[in-house]
Amino acid sequence: MENLTSPQASENMLVIDEANRAFLIESSKWAKFLAIVGYIGMGLLVLLGLALLFGMTIVKELTDLPFNPGIFGIIYFIIAVVYYFPITYLYNFSQKIRDGLVAGNQQTMTAGFGNLKSMFKFIGILMIVALSLYALVLLIAVPVAIIAAVAP
């Protein structure tokens, strides 16, 4: 393992010049804005979930639906919970990058980039899950549709 204090290692150190510093500061401002908007959206999802949960339960009692439409409220709650994690990672990224640049603290900057990595990793895994579910639905729906079209 190479010694980090050697002259060769210090030559390979990444230096954040003024242009990169300005880009990171501006990126942290936009990330904070998007995170705040995301928290507001998450709050609206929770409110809509409550409205659907209680409102649709009343509709269920007044009608003879074969299912409880209040389940859509629960789905909105689940979406809000899933939405919380990438928003929090984005907000932490914005705060830590800005704080690290202002204080010149490498550890804070590293923690900020760690949050950015976690956000992208979470969204990537979420995308894999969503695409897998879409594929599963297609694998089930297409044969069912073909059988339904052929059957007399």
PDB file of C-alpha atoms in Angstrom:
ATOM      1  CA  MET A   1       0.000   0.000   0.000  1.00  0.00           C
ATOM      2  CA  GLU A   2       1.296   3.413  -0.923  1.00  0.00           C
ATOM      3  CA  ASN A   3       2.110   5.932   1.783  1.00  0.00           C
ATOM      4  CA  LEU A   4      -0.239   8.900   1.451  1.00  0.00           C
ATOM      5  CA  THR A   5       2.373  11.383   2.663  1.00  0.00           C
ATOM      6  CA  SER A   6       4.859  10.581  -0.100  1.00  0.00           C
ATOM      7  CA  PRO A   7       5.611  13.282  -2.676  1.00  0.00           C
ATOM      8  CA  GLN A   8       4.079  11.131  -5.423  1.00  0.00           C
ATOM      9  CA  ALA A   9       0.804  10.838  -3.497  1.00  0.00           C
ATOM     10  CA  SER A  10       0.631  14.589  -2.910  1.00  0.00           C
ATOM     11  CA  GLU A  11       1.096  15.154  -6.648  1.00  0.00           C
ATOM     12  CA  ASN A  12      -1.969  12.978  -7.327  1.00  0.00           C
ATOM     13  CA  MET A  13      -4.173  14.787  -4.803  1.00  0.00           C
ATOM     14  CA  LEU A  14      -7.291  16.333  -6.252  1.00  0.00           C
ATOM     15  CA  VAL A  15      -7.417  20.087  -5.897  1.00  0.00           C
ATOM     16  CA  ILE A  16     -10.703  21.947  -6.056  1.00  0.00           C
ATOM     17  CA  ASP A  17     -10.034  25.157  -7.956  1.00  0.00           C
ATOM     18  CA  GLU A  18     -12.304  28.209  -7.909  1.00  0.00           C
ATOM     19  CA  ALA A  19     -14.342  27.074 -10.942  1.00  0.00           C
ATOM     20  CA  ASN A  20     -15.059  23.653  -9.406  1.00  0.00           C
ATOM     21  CA  ARG A  21     -15.761  25.315  -6.054  1.00  0.00           C
ATOM     22  CA  ALA A  22     -18.318  27.614  -7.695  1.00  0.00           C
ATOM     23  CA  PHE A  23     -19.912  24.651  -9.506  1.00  0.00           C
ATOM     24  CA  LEU A  24     -20.188  22.686  -6.264  1.00  0.00           C
ATOM     25  CA  ILE A  25     -21.638  25.637  -4.345  1.00  0.00           C
ATOM     26  CA  GLU A  26     -24.249  26.208  -7.054  1.00  0.00           C
ATOM     27  CA  SER A  27     -25.008  22.476  -7.217  1.00  0.00           C
ATOM     28  CA  SER A  28     -25.506  22.399  -3.451  1.00  0.00           C
ATOM     29  CA  LYS A  29     -27.992  25.292  -3.693  1.00  0.00           C
ATOM     30  CA  TRP A  30     -30.010  23.509  -6.388  1.00  0.00           C
ATOM     31  CA  ALA A  31     -29.827  20.229  -4.459  1.00  0.00           C
ATOM     32  CA  LYS A  32     -31.168  21.971  -1.349  1.00  0.00           C
ATOM     33  CA  PHE A  33     -33.995  23.547  -3.385  1.00  0.00           C
ATOM     34  CA  LEU A  34     -34.927  20.178  -4.912  1.00  0.00           C
ATOM     35  CA  ALA A  35     -34.794  18.494  -1.505  1.00  0.00           C
ATOM     36  CA  ILE A  36     -37.085  21.109   0.055  1.00  0.00           C
ATOM     37  CA  VAL A  37     -39.536  20.763  -2.837  1.00  0.00           C
ATOM     38  CA  GLY A  38     -39.285  16.994  -2.369  1.00  0.00           C
ATOM     39  CA  TYR A  39     -40.125  17.280   1.342  1.00  0.00           C
ATOM     40  CA  ILE A  40     -43.139  19.438   0.458  1.00  0.00           C
ATOM     41  CA  GLY A  41     -44.219  16.858  -2.145  1.00  0.00           C
ATOM     42  CA  MET A  42     -43.801  14.111   0.418  1.00  0.00           C
ATOM     43  CA  GLY A  43     -46.016  16.036   2.857  1.00  0.00           C
ATOM     44  CA  LEU A  44     -48.642  16.414   0.142  1.00  0.00           C
ATOM     45  CA  LEU A  45     -48.473  12.665  -0.526  1.00  0.00           C
ATOM     46  CA  VAL A  46     -49.132  11.984   3.151  1.00  0.00           C
ATOM     47  CA  LEU A  47     -52.074  14.420   3.209  1.00  0.00           C
ATOM     48  CA  LEU A  48     -53.498  12.919   0.021  1.00  0.00           C
ATOM     49  CA  GLY A  49     -52.978   9.456   1.487  1.00  0.00           C
ATOM     50  CA  LEU A  50     -54.963  10.430   4.579  1.00  0.00           C
ATOM     51  CA  ALA A  51     -57.726  11.911   2.450  1.00  0.00           C
ATOM     52  CA  LEU A  52     -57.895   8.790   0.304  1.00  0.00           C
ATOM     53  CA  LEU A  53     -57.724   6.437   3.255  1.00  0.00           C
ATOM     54  CA  PHE A  54     -60.583   8.049   5.145  1.00  0.00           C
ATOM     55  CA  GLY A  55     -62.556   9.405   2.190  1.00  0.00           C
ATOM     56  CA  MET A  56     -62.535   6.178   0.229  1.00  0.00           C
ATOM     57  CA  THR A  57     -63.408   4.155   3.304  1.00  0.00           C
ATOM     58  CA  ILE A  58     -66.583   6.233   3.546  1.00  0.00           C
ATOM     59  CA  VAL A  59     -67.206   5.646  -0.180  1.00  0.00           C
ATOM     60  CA  LYS A  60     -66.794   1.904   0.416  1.00  0.00           C
ATOM     61  CA  GLU A  61     -69.458   1.987   3.118  1.00  0.00           C
ATOM     62  CA  LEU A  62     -71.888   3.837   0.825  1.00  0.00           C
ATOM     63  CA  THR A  63     -71.334   1.609  -2.216  1.00  0.00           C
ATOM     64  CA  ASP A  64     -70.936  -2.079  -2.862  1.00  0.00           C
ATOM     65  CA  LEU A  65     -67.405  -2.033  -4.286  1.00  0.00           C
ATOM     66  CA  PRO A  66     -65.736  -5.449  -4.204  1.00  0.00           C
ATOM     67  CA  PHE A  67     -62.541  -3.949  -2.727  1.00  0.00           C
ATOM     68  CA  ASN A  68     -61.664  -1.226  -0.238  1.00  0.00           C
ATOM     69  CA  PRO A  69     -60.562   1.868  -2.192  1.00  0.00           C
ATOM     70  CA  GLY A  70     -58.846   3.136   0.954  1.00  0.00           C
ATOM     71  CA  ILE A  71     -55.937   0.906  -0.054  1.00  0.00           C
ATOM     72  CA  PHE A  72     -54.867   3.731  -2.385  1.00  0.00           C
ATOM     73  CA  GLY A  73     -54.215   5.879   0.696  1.00  0.00           C
ATOM     74  CA  ILE A  74     -51.893   3.204   2.047  1.00  0.00           C
ATOM     75  CA  ILE A  75     -50.113   3.079  -1.314  1.00  0.00           C
ATOM     76  CA  TYR A  76     -49.549   6.851  -1.116  1.00  0.00           C
ATOM     77  CA  PHE A  77     -48.059   6.429   2.362  1.00  0.00           C
ATOM     78  CA  ILE A  78     -45.685   3.758   1.054  1.00  0.00           C
ATOM     79  CA  ILE A  79     -44.634   6.039  -1.810  1.00  0.00           C
ATOM     80  CA  ALA A  80     -43.991   8.858   0.681  1.00  0.00           C
ATOM     81  CA  VAL A  81     -41.821   6.593   2.848  1.00  0.00           C
ATOM     82  CA  VAL A  82     -39.790   5.415  -0.169  1.00  0.00           C
ATOM     83  CA  TYR A  83     -39.492   9.029  -1.369  1.00  0.00           C
ATOM     84  CA  TYR A  84     -38.058  10.099   2.018  1.00  0.00           C
ATOM     85  CA  PHE A  85     -34.702   8.373   1.602  1.00  0.00           C
ATOM     86  CA  PRO A  86     -33.404   9.889  -1.654  1.00  0.00           C
ATOM     87  CA  ILE A  87     -34.674  13.316  -0.589  1.00  0.00           C
ATOM     88  CA  THR A  88     -32.815  13.085   2.709  1.00  0.00           C
ATOM     89  CA  TYR A  89     -29.634  11.943   0.945  1.00  0.00           C
ATOM     90  CA  LEU A  90     -29.939  14.888  -1.438  1.00  0.00           C
ATOM     91  CA  TYR A  91     -30.500  17.360   1.390  1.00  0.00           C
ATOM     92  CA  ASN A  92     -27.537  15.986   3.358  1.00  0.00           C
ATOM     93  CA  PHE A  93     -25.393  16.218   0.232  1.00  0.00           C
ATOM     94  CA  SER A  94     -26.295  19.884  -0.214  1.00  0.00           C
ATOM     95  CA  GLN A  95     -25.570  20.750   3.415  1.00  0.00           C
ATOM     96  CA  LYS A  96     -22.319  18.822   3.752  1.00  0.00           C
ATOM     97  CA  ILE A  97     -20.839  19.977   0.448  1.00  0.00           C
ATOM     98  CA  ARG A  98     -21.568  23.599   1.295  1.00  0.00           C
ATOM     99  CA  ASP A  99     -20.284  23.244   4.863  1.00  0.00           C
ATOM    100  CA  GLY A 100     -17.156  21.427   3.677  1.00  0.00           C
ATOM    101  CA  LEU A 101     -16.359  24.066   1.077  1.00  0.00           C
ATOM    102  CA  VAL A 102     -16.941  26.961   3.481  1.00  0.00           C
ATOM    103  CA  ALA A 103     -14.850  25.403   6.264  1.00  0.00           C
ATOM    104  CA  GLY A 104     -12.314  23.751   3.961  1.00  0.00           C
ATOM    105  CA  ASN A 105     -13.028  20.424   5.686  1.00  0.00           C
ATOM    106  CA  GLN A 106     -12.194  17.368   3.573  1.00  0.00           C
ATOM    107  CA  GLN A 107     -14.097  14.947   5.844  1.00  0.00           C
ATOM    108  CA  THR A 108     -17.323  16.923   5.526  1.00  0.00           C
ATOM    109  CA  MET A 109     -16.897  17.077   1.738  1.00  0.00           C
ATOM    110  CA  THR A 110     -16.341  13.313   1.673  1.00  0.00           C
ATOM    111  CA  ALA A 111     -19.497  12.767   3.733  1.00  0.00           C
ATOM    112  CA  GLY A 112     -21.389  14.989   1.284  1.00  0.00           C
ATOM    113  CA  PHE A 113     -20.223  12.989  -1.713  1.00  0.00           C
ATOM    114  CA  GLY A 114     -21.081   9.816   0.218  1.00  0.00           C
ATOM    115  CA  ASN A 115     -24.667  11.069   0.500  1.00  0.00           C
ATOM    116  CA  LEU A 116     -24.742  11.815  -3.226  1.00  0.00           C
ATOM    117  CA  LYS A 117     -23.530   8.266  -3.923  1.00  0.00           C
ATOM    118  CA  SER A 118     -26.180   6.858  -1.590  1.00  0.00           C
ATOM    119  CA  MET A 119     -28.909   8.844  -3.329  1.00  0.00           C
ATOM    120  CA  PHE A 120     -27.903   7.564  -6.764  1.00  0.00           C
ATOM    121  CA  LYS A 121     -27.517   4.012  -5.457  1.00  0.00           C
ATOM    122  CA  PHE A 122     -30.992   4.116  -3.885  1.00  0.00           C
ATOM    123  CA  ILE A 123     -32.580   5.493  -7.052  1.00  0.00           C
ATOM    124  CA  GLY A 124     -30.699   2.907  -9.144  1.00  0.00           C
ATOM    125  CA  ILE A 125     -31.944   0.023  -7.007  1.00  0.00           C
ATOM    126  CA  LEU A 126     -35.451   1.499  -7.083  1.00  0.00           C
ATOM    127  CA  MET A 127     -35.257   1.664 -10.889  1.00  0.00           C
ATOM    128  CA  ILE A 128     -34.169  -1.987 -11.076  1.00  0.00           C
ATOM    129  CA  VAL A 129     -37.109  -2.987  -8.871  1.00  0.00           C
ATOM    130  CA  ALA A 130     -39.559  -0.916 -10.949  1.00  0.00           C
ATOM    131  CA  LEU A 131     -38.291  -2.309 -14.258  1.00  0.00           C
ATOM    132  CA  SER A 132     -38.466  -5.836 -12.852  1.00  0.00           C
ATOM    133  CA  LEU A 133     -42.069  -5.287 -11.798  1.00  0.00           C
ATOM    134  CA  TYR A 134     -42.915  -3.911 -15.248  1.00  0.00           C
ATOM    135  CA  ALA A 135     -41.342  -6.961 -16.861  1.00  0.00           C
ATOM    136  CA  LEU A 136     -43.238  -9.274 -14.520  1.00  0.00           C
ATOM    137  CA  VAL A 137     -46.530  -7.556 -15.320  1.00  0.00           C
ATOM    138  CA  LEU A 138     -45.830  -7.856 -19.040  1.00  0.00           C
ATOM    139  CA  LEU A 139     -44.942 -11.537 -18.688  1.00  0.00           C
ATOM    140  CA  ILE A 140     -48.270 -12.139 -16.973  1.00  0.00           C
ATOM    141  CA  ALA A 141     -50.523  -9.681 -18.822  1.00  0.00           C
ATOM    142  CA  VAL A 142     -49.538 -10.548 -22.404  1.00  0.00           C
ATOM    143  CA  PRO A 143     -50.271 -14.294 -22.133  1.00  0.00           C
ATOM    144  CA  VAL A 144     -53.514 -13.593 -20.251  1.00  0.00           C
ATOM    145  CA  ALA A 145     -54.587 -11.140 -22.974  1.00  0.00           C
ATOM    146  CA  ILE A 146     -53.745 -13.638 -25.715  1.00  0.00           C
ATOM    147  CA  ILE A 147     -55.645 -16.416 -23.958  1.00  0.00           C
ATOM    148  CA  ALA A 148     -58.617 -14.088 -23.393  1.00  0.00           C
ATOM    149  CA  ALA A 149     -58.626 -13.085 -27.089  1.00  0.00           C
ATOM    150  CA  VAL A 150     -58.453 -16.673 -28.316  1.00  0.00           C
ATOM    151  CA  ALA A 151     -60.965 -18.148 -25.872  1.00  0.00           C
ATOM    152  CA  PRO A 152     -64.569 -18.202 -27.107  1.00  0.00           C
TER     153      PRO A 152
END
